[in-house]
mmCIF file of C-alpha atoms in Angstrom:
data_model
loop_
_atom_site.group_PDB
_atom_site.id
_atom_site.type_symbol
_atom_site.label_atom_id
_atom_site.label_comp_id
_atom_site.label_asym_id
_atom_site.label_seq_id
_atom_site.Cartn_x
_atom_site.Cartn_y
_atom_site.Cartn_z
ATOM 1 C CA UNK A 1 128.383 -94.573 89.879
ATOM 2 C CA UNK A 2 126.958 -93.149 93.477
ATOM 3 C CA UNK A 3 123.360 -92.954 93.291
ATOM 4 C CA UNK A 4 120.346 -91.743 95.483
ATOM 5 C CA UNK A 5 117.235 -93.072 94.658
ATOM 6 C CA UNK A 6 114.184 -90.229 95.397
ATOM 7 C CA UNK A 7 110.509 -91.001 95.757
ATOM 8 C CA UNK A 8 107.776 -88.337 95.184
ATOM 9 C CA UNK A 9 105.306 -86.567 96.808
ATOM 10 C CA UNK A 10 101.763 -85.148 97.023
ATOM 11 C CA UNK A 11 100.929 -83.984 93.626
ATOM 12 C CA UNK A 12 102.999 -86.617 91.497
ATOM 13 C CA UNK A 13 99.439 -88.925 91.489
ATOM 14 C CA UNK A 14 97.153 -89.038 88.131
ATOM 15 C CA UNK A 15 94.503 -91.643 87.628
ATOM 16 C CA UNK A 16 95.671 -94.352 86.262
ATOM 17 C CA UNK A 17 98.766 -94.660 88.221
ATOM 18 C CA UNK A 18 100.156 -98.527 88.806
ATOM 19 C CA UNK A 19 97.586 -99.986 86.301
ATOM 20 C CA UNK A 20 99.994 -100.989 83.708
ATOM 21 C CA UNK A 21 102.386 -102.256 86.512
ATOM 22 C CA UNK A 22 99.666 -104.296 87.956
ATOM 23 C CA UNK A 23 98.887 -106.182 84.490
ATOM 24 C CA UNK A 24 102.551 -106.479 83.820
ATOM 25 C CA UNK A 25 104.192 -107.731 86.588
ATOM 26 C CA UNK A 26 103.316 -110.088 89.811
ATOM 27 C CA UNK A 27 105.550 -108.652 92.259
ATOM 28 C CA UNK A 28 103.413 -104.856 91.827
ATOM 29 C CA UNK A 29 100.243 -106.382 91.905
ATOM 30 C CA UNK A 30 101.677 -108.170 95.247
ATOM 31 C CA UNK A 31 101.946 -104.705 96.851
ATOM 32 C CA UNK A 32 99.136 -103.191 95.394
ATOM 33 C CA UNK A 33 97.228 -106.271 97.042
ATOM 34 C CA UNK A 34 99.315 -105.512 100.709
ATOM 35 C CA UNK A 35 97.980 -102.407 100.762
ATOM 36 C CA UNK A 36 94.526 -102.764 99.916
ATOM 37 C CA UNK A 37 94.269 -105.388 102.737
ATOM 38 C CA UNK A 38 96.183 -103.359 105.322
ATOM 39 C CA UNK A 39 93.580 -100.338 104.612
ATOM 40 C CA UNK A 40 90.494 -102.637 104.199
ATOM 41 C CA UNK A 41 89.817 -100.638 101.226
ATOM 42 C CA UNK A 42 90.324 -101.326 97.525
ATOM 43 C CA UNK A 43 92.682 -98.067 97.551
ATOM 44 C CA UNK A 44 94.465 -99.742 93.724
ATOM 45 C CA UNK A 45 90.530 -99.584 92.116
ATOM 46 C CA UNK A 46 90.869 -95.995 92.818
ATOM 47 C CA UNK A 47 94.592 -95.179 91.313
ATOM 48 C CA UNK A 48 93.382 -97.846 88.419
ATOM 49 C CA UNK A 49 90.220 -96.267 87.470
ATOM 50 C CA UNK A 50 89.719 -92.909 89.879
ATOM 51 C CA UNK A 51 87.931 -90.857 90.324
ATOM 52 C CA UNK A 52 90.200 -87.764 90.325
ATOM 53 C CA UNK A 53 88.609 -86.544 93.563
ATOM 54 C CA UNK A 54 88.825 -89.800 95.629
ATOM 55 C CA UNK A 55 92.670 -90.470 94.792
ATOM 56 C CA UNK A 56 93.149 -86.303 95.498
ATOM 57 C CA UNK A 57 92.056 -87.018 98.636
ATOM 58 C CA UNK A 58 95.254 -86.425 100.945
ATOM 59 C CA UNK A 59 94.229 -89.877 102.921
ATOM 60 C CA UNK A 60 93.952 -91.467 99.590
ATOM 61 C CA UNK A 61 96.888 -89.666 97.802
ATOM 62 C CA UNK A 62 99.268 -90.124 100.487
ATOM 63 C CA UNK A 63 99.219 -94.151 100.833
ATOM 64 C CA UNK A 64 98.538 -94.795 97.427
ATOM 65 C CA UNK A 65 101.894 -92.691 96.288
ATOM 66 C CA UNK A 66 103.840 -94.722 98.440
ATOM 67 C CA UNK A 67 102.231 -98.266 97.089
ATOM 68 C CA UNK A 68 103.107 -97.050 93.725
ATOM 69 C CA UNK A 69 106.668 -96.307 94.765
ATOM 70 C CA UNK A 70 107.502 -99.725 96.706
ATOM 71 C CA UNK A 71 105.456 -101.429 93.418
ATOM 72 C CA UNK A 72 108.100 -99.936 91.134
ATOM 73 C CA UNK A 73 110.903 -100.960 93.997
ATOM 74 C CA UNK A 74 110.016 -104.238 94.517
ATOM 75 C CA UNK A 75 109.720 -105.019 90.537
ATOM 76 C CA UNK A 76 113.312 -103.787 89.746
ATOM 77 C CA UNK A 77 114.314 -106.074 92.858
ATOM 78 C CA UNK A 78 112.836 -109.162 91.702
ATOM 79 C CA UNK A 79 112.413 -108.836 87.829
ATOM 80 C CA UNK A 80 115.967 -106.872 87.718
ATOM 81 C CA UNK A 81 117.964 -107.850 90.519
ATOM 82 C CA UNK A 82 118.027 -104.065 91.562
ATOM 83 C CA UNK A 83 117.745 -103.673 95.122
ATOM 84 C CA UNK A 84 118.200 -100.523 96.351
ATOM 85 C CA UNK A 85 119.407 -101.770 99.592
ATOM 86 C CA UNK A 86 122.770 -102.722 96.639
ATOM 87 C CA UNK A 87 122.435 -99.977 94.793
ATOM 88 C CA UNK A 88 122.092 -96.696 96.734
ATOM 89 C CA UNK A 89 124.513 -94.571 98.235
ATOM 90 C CA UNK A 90 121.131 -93.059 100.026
ATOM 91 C CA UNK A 91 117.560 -92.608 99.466
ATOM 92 C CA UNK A 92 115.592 -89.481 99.688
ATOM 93 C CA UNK A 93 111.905 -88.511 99.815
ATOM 94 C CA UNK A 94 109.468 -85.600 99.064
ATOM 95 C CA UNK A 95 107.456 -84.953 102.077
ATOM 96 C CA UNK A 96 105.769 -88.334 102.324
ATOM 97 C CA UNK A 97 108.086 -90.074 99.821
ATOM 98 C CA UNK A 98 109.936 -90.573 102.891
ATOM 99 C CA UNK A 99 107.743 -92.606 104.288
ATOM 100 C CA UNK A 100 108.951 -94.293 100.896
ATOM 101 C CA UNK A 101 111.961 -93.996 100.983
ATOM 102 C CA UNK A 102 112.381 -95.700 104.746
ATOM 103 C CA UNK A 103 110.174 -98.434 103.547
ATOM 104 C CA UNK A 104 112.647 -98.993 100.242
ATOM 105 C CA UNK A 105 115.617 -98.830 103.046
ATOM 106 C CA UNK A 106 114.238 -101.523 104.694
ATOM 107 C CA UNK A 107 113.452 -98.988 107.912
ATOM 108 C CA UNK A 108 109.341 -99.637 107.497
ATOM 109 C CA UNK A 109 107.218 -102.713 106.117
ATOM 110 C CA UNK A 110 104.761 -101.809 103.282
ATOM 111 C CA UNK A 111 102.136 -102.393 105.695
ATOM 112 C CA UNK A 112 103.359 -100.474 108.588
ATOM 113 C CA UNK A 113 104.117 -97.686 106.017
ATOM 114 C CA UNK A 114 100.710 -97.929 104.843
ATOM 115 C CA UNK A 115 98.788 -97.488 107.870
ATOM 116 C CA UNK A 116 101.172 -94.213 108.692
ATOM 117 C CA UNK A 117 100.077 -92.663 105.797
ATOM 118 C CA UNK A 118 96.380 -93.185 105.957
ATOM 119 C CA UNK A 119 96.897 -91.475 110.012
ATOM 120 C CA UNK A 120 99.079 -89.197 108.053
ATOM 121 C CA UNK A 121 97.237 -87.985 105.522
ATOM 122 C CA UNK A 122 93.563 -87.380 107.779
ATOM 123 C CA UNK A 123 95.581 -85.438 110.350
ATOM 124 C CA UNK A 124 96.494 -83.481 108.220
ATOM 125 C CA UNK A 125 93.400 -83.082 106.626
ATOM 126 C CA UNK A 126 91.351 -82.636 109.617
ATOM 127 C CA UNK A 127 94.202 -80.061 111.341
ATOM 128 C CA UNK A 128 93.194 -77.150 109.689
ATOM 129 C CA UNK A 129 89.178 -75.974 109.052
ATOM 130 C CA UNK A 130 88.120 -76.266 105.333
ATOM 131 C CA UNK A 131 88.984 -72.688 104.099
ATOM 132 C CA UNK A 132 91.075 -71.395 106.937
ATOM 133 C CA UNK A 133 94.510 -72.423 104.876
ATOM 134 C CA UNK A 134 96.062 -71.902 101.413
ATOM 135 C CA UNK A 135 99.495 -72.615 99.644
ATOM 136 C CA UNK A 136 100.663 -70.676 97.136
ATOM 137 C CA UNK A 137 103.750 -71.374 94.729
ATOM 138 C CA UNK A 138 106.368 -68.437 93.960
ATOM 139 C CA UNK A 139 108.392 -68.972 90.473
ATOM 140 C CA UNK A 140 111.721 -67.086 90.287
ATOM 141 C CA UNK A 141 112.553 -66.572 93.712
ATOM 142 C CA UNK A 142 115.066 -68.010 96.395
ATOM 143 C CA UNK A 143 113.953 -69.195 99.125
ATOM 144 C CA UNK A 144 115.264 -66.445 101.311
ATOM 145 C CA UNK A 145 113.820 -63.818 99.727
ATOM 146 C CA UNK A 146 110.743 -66.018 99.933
ATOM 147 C CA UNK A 147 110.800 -65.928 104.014
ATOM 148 C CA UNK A 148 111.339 -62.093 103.721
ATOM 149 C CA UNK A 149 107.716 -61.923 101.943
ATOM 150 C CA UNK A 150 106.124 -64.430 104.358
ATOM 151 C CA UNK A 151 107.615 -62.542 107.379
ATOM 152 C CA UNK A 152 105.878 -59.218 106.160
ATOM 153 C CA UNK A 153 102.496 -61.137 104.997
ATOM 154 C CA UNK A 154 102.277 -62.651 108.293
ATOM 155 C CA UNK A 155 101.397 -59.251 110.033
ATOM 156 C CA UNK A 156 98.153 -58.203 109.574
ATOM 157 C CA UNK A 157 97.289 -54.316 109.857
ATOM 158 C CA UNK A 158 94.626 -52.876 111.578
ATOM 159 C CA UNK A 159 93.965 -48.774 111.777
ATOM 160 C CA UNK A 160 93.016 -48.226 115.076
ATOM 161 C CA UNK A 161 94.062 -52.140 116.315
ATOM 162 C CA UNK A 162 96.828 -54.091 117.400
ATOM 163 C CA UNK A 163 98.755 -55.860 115.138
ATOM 164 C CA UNK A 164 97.620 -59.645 114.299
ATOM 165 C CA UNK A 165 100.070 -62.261 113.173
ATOM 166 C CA UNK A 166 99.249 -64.786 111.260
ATOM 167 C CA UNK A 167 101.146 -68.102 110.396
ATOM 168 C CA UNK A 168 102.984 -68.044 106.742
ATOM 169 C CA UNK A 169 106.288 -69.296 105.879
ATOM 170 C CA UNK A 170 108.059 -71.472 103.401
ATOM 171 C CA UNK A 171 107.039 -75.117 102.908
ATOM 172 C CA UNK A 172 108.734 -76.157 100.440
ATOM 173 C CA UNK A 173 111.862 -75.116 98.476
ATOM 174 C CA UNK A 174 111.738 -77.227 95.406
ATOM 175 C CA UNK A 175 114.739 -75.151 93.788
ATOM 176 C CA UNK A 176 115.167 -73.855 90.344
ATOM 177 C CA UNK A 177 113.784 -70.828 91.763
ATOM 178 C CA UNK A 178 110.127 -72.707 92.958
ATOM 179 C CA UNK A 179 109.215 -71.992 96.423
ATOM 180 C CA UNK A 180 105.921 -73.005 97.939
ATOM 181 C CA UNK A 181 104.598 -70.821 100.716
ATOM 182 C CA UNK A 182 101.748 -72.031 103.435
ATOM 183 C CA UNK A 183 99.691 -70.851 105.940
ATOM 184 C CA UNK A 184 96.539 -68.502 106.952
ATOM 185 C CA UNK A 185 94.793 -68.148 103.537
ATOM 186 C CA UNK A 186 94.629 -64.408 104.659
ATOM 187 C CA UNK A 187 98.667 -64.292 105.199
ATOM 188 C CA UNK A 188 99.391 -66.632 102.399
ATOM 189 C CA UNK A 189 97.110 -63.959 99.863
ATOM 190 C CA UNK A 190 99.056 -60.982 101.267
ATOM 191 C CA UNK A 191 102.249 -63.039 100.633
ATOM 192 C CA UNK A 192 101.069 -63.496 96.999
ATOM 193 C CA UNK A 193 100.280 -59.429 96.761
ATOM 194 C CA UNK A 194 103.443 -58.620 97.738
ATOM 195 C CA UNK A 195 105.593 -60.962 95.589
ATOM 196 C CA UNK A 196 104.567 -59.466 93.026
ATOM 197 C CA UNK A 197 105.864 -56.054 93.756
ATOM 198 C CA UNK A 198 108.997 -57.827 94.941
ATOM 199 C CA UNK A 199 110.110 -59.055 91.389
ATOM 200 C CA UNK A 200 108.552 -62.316 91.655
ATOM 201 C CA UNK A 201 108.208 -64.009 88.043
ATOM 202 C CA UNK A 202 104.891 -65.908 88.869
ATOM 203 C CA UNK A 203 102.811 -66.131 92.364
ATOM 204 C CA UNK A 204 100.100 -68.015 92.224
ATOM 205 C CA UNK A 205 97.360 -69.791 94.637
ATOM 206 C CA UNK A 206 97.494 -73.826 94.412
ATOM 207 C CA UNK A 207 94.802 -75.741 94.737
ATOM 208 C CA UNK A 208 95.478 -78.068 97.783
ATOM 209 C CA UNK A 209 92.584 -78.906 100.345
ATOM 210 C CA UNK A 210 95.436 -77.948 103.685
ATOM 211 C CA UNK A 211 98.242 -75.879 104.317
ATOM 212 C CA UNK A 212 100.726 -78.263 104.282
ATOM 213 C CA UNK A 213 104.296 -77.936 105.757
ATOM 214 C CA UNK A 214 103.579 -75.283 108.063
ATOM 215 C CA UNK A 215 103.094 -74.390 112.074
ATOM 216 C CA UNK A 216 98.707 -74.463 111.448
ATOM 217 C CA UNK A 217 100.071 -78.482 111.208
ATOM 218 C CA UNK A 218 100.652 -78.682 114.631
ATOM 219 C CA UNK A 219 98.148 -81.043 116.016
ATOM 220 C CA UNK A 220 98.435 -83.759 112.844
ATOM 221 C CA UNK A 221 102.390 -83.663 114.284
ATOM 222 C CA UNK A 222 101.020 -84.721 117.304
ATOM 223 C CA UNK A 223 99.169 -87.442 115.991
ATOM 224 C CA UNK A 224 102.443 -88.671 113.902
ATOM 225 C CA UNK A 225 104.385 -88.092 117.229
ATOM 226 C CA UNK A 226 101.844 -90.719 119.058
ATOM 227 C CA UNK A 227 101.805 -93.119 116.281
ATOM 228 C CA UNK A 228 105.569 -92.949 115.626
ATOM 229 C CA UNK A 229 106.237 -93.797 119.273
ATOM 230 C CA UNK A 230 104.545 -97.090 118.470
ATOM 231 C CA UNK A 231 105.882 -97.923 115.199
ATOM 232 C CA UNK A 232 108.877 -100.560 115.108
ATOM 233 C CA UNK A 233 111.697 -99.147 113.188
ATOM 234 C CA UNK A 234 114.591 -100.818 111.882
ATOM 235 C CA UNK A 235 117.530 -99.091 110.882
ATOM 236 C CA UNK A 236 117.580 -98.250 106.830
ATOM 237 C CA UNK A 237 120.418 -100.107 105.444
ATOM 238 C CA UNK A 238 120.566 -96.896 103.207
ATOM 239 C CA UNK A 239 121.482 -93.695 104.861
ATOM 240 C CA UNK A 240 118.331 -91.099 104.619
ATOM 241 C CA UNK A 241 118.327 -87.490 103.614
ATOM 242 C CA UNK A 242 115.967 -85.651 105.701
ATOM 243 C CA UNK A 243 113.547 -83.239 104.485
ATOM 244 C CA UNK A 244 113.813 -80.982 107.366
ATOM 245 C CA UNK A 245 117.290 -80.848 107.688
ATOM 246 C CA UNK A 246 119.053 -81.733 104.103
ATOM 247 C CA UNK A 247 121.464 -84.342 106.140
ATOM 248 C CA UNK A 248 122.108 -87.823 106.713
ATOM 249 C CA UNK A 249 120.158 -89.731 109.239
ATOM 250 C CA UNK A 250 120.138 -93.738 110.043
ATOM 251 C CA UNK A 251 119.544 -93.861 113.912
ATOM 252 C CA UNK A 252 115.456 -94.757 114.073
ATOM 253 C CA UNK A 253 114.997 -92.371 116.910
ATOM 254 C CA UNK A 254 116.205 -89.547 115.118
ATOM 255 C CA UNK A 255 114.372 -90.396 112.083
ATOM 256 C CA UNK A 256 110.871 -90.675 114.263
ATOM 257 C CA UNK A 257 111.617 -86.971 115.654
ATOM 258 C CA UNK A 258 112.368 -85.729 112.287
ATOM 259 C CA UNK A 259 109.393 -87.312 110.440
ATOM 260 C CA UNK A 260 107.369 -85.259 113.038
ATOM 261 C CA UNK A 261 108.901 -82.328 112.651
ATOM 262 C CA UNK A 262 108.613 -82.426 108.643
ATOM 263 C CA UNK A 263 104.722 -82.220 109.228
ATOM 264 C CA UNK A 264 105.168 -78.726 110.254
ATOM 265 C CA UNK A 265 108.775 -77.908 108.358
ATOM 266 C CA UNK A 266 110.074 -76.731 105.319
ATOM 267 C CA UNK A 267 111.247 -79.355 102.847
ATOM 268 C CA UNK A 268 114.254 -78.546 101.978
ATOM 269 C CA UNK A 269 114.337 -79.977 98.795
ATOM 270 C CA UNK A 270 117.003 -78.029 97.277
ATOM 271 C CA UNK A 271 119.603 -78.237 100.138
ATOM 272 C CA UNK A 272 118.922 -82.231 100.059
ATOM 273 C CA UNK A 273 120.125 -82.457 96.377
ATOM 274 C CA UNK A 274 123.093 -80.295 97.273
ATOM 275 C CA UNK A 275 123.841 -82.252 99.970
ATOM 276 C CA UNK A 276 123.660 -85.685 98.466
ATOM 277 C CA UNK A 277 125.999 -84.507 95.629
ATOM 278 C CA UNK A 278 128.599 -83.093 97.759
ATOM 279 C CA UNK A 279 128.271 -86.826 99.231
ATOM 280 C CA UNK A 280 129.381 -87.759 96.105
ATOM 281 C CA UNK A 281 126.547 -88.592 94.324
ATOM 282 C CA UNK A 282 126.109 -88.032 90.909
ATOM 283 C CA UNK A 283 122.949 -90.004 89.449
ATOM 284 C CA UNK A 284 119.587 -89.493 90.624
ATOM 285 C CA UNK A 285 116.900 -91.995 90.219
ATOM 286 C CA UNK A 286 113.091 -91.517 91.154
ATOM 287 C CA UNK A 287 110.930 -94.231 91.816
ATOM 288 C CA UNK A 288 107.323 -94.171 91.488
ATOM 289 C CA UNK A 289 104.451 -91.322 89.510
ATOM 290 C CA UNK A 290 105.241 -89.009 87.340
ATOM 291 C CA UNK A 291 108.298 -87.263 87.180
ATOM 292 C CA UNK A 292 107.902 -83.838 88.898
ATOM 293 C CA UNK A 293 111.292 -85.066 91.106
ATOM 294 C CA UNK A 294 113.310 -85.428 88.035
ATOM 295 C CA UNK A 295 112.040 -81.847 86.550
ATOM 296 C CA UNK A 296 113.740 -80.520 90.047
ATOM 297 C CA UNK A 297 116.855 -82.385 89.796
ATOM 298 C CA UNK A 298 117.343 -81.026 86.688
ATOM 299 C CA UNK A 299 117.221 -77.591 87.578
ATOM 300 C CA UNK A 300 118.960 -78.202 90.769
ATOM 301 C CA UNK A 301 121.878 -80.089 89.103
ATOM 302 C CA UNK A 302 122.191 -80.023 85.966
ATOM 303 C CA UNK A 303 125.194 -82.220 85.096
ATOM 304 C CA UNK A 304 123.931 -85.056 87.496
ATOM 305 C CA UNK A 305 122.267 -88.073 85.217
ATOM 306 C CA UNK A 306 119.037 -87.840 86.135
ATOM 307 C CA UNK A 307 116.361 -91.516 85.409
ATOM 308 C CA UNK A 308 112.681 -92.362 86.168
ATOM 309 C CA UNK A 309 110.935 -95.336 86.399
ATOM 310 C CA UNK A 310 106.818 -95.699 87.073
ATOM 311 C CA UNK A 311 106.035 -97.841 84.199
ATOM 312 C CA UNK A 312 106.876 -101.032 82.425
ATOM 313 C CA UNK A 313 108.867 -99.038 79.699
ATOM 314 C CA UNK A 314 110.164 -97.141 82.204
ATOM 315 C CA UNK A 315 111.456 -99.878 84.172
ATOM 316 C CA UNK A 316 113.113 -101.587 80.977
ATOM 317 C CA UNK A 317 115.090 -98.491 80.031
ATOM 318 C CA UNK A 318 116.394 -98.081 83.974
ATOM 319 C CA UNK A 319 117.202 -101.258 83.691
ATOM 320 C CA UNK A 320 119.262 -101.071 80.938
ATOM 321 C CA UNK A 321 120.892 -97.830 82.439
ATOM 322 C CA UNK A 322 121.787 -99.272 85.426
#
């Protein structure tokens, strides 16, 4: 059975994360341990035990996602005989699950993946002035109509003054009818305002510390752009999905420039699932926290088989699925 194997983003992480992993098996507590080393901090204390705001932290969140992923990856590989270099027809990521994603491919080490996502996750942070951005999440709307809103939000009205633009657009398009907007907390507001006349089921601020995902991410895709440029990439043995443009990529120079240009593009969620079934794929399986990945798959396509595996008893039933 063709299957992609998906790995979650920013938002997927609760305290707690990898703790039962660690006690259960050797090979997650061997990543778990890689990472802490490469970041000279004890980053698997704080997904053990928290707190809440430290692992929130987008230089926190981002790294420790990923070691929870490649935990879960390298325990089916060695306690299961899964590899997903065997197994996958591809591999796709959320935003910086595809920093996961290369790394399961065999494109990235876990260290080299780790140390991207700590640079990752501050430039982002620092990018944009605490209070200057927003994101906001729109429930039962497509994501064109959902440019159509930003594109009038992002002109601000003066009487008596020239018009001002202001950056909003789409970020995100999850599917199921969940788009996430992003942008000048001003612009992203007005967006909000006017969904709501425009039929919108829900529209509603999120509570995120950046605008993710959007043009106001400009100089942390410079950052990414310098630090890609001296990052060693091998070739995933699995063919990648990109966010940015929901199709296949394996060449490492064209995954570098599209890694940069997800820091300021819309994840196109949606279209990637589309795309990977029309591949041929028909079985979806994330790897890593939570399940918010599944959720989407399941609205997205609904008679694909859709799996999940971040804990032990999670890992036994894949196991026995696969």
């Amino acid at each position: 059975m063709p299957t992609a194997f998906i790995f979650p983003g920013q938002g997927s992480q609760s305290v707690g994360m990898g703790r039962d992993l660690a006690a259960a098996f050797a090979a997650a507590r061997e990543v778990f341990d890689e990472v802490d080393e490469t970041l000279g901090q004890r980053l698997s204390k704080v997904m053990f035990e928290g707190p809440a705001e430290a692992l929130t932290l987008t230089e926190n969140a981002q790294p420790a996602l990923m070691a929870m992923s490649l935990a879960v990856t390298r325990v089916l590989a060695q306690e299961g005989g899964v590899h997903v270099a065997e197994r996958a027809a591809l591999v796709l990521g959320h935003s910086l699950g595809e920093y996961s994603a290369l790394a399961a491919a065999g494109a990235l080490s876990v260290a080299g993946t780790a140390k991207l996502l700590r640079l990752r996750g501050a430039a982002m942070q620092a990018a944009v002035a605490p209070g200057q951005g927003a994101m906001a999440a729109l429930l039962g709307v497509e994501a064109v109509v959902a440019a159509e809103i930003c594109a009038e939000a992002a002109v601000l009205k003066r009487e008596g003054e020239p018009d001002l633009r202001q950056v909003v657009q789409v970020a995100n398009d999850n599917g199921g009818g969940q788009v996430v907007i992003s942008g000048h907390k001003a612009a992203v507001e007005r967006a909000v305002e006017i969904a709501k006349t425009r039929g919108v089921k829900r529209a509603m601020l999120l509570p995120v510390s950046a605008p993710f995902h959007c043009a106001l991410m400009a100089p942390a895709a410079d950052r990414m752009e310098e630090a890609l440029a001296d990052t060693l990439f091998a070739a995933p043995v699995v063919p990648l999905i990109a966010n940015v443009t929901a199709a296949k990529v394996t060449a490492p120079s064209d995954i570098k420039r599209l890694l940069v240009a997800q820091v300021t593009g819309t994840v196109r969620w949606r279209e990637s699932i589309v795309a990977a079934m029309d591949m041929g794929v028909d079985r979806f399986v994330e790897l890593g926290a939570g399940r918010v990945l599944t959720g989407l798959g399941k609205r997205i396509a609904p008679d694909a088989i859709a799996l999940n595996a971040g804990t032990p008893a999670e890992i036994e039933a894949l196991l026995k699925a696969l």
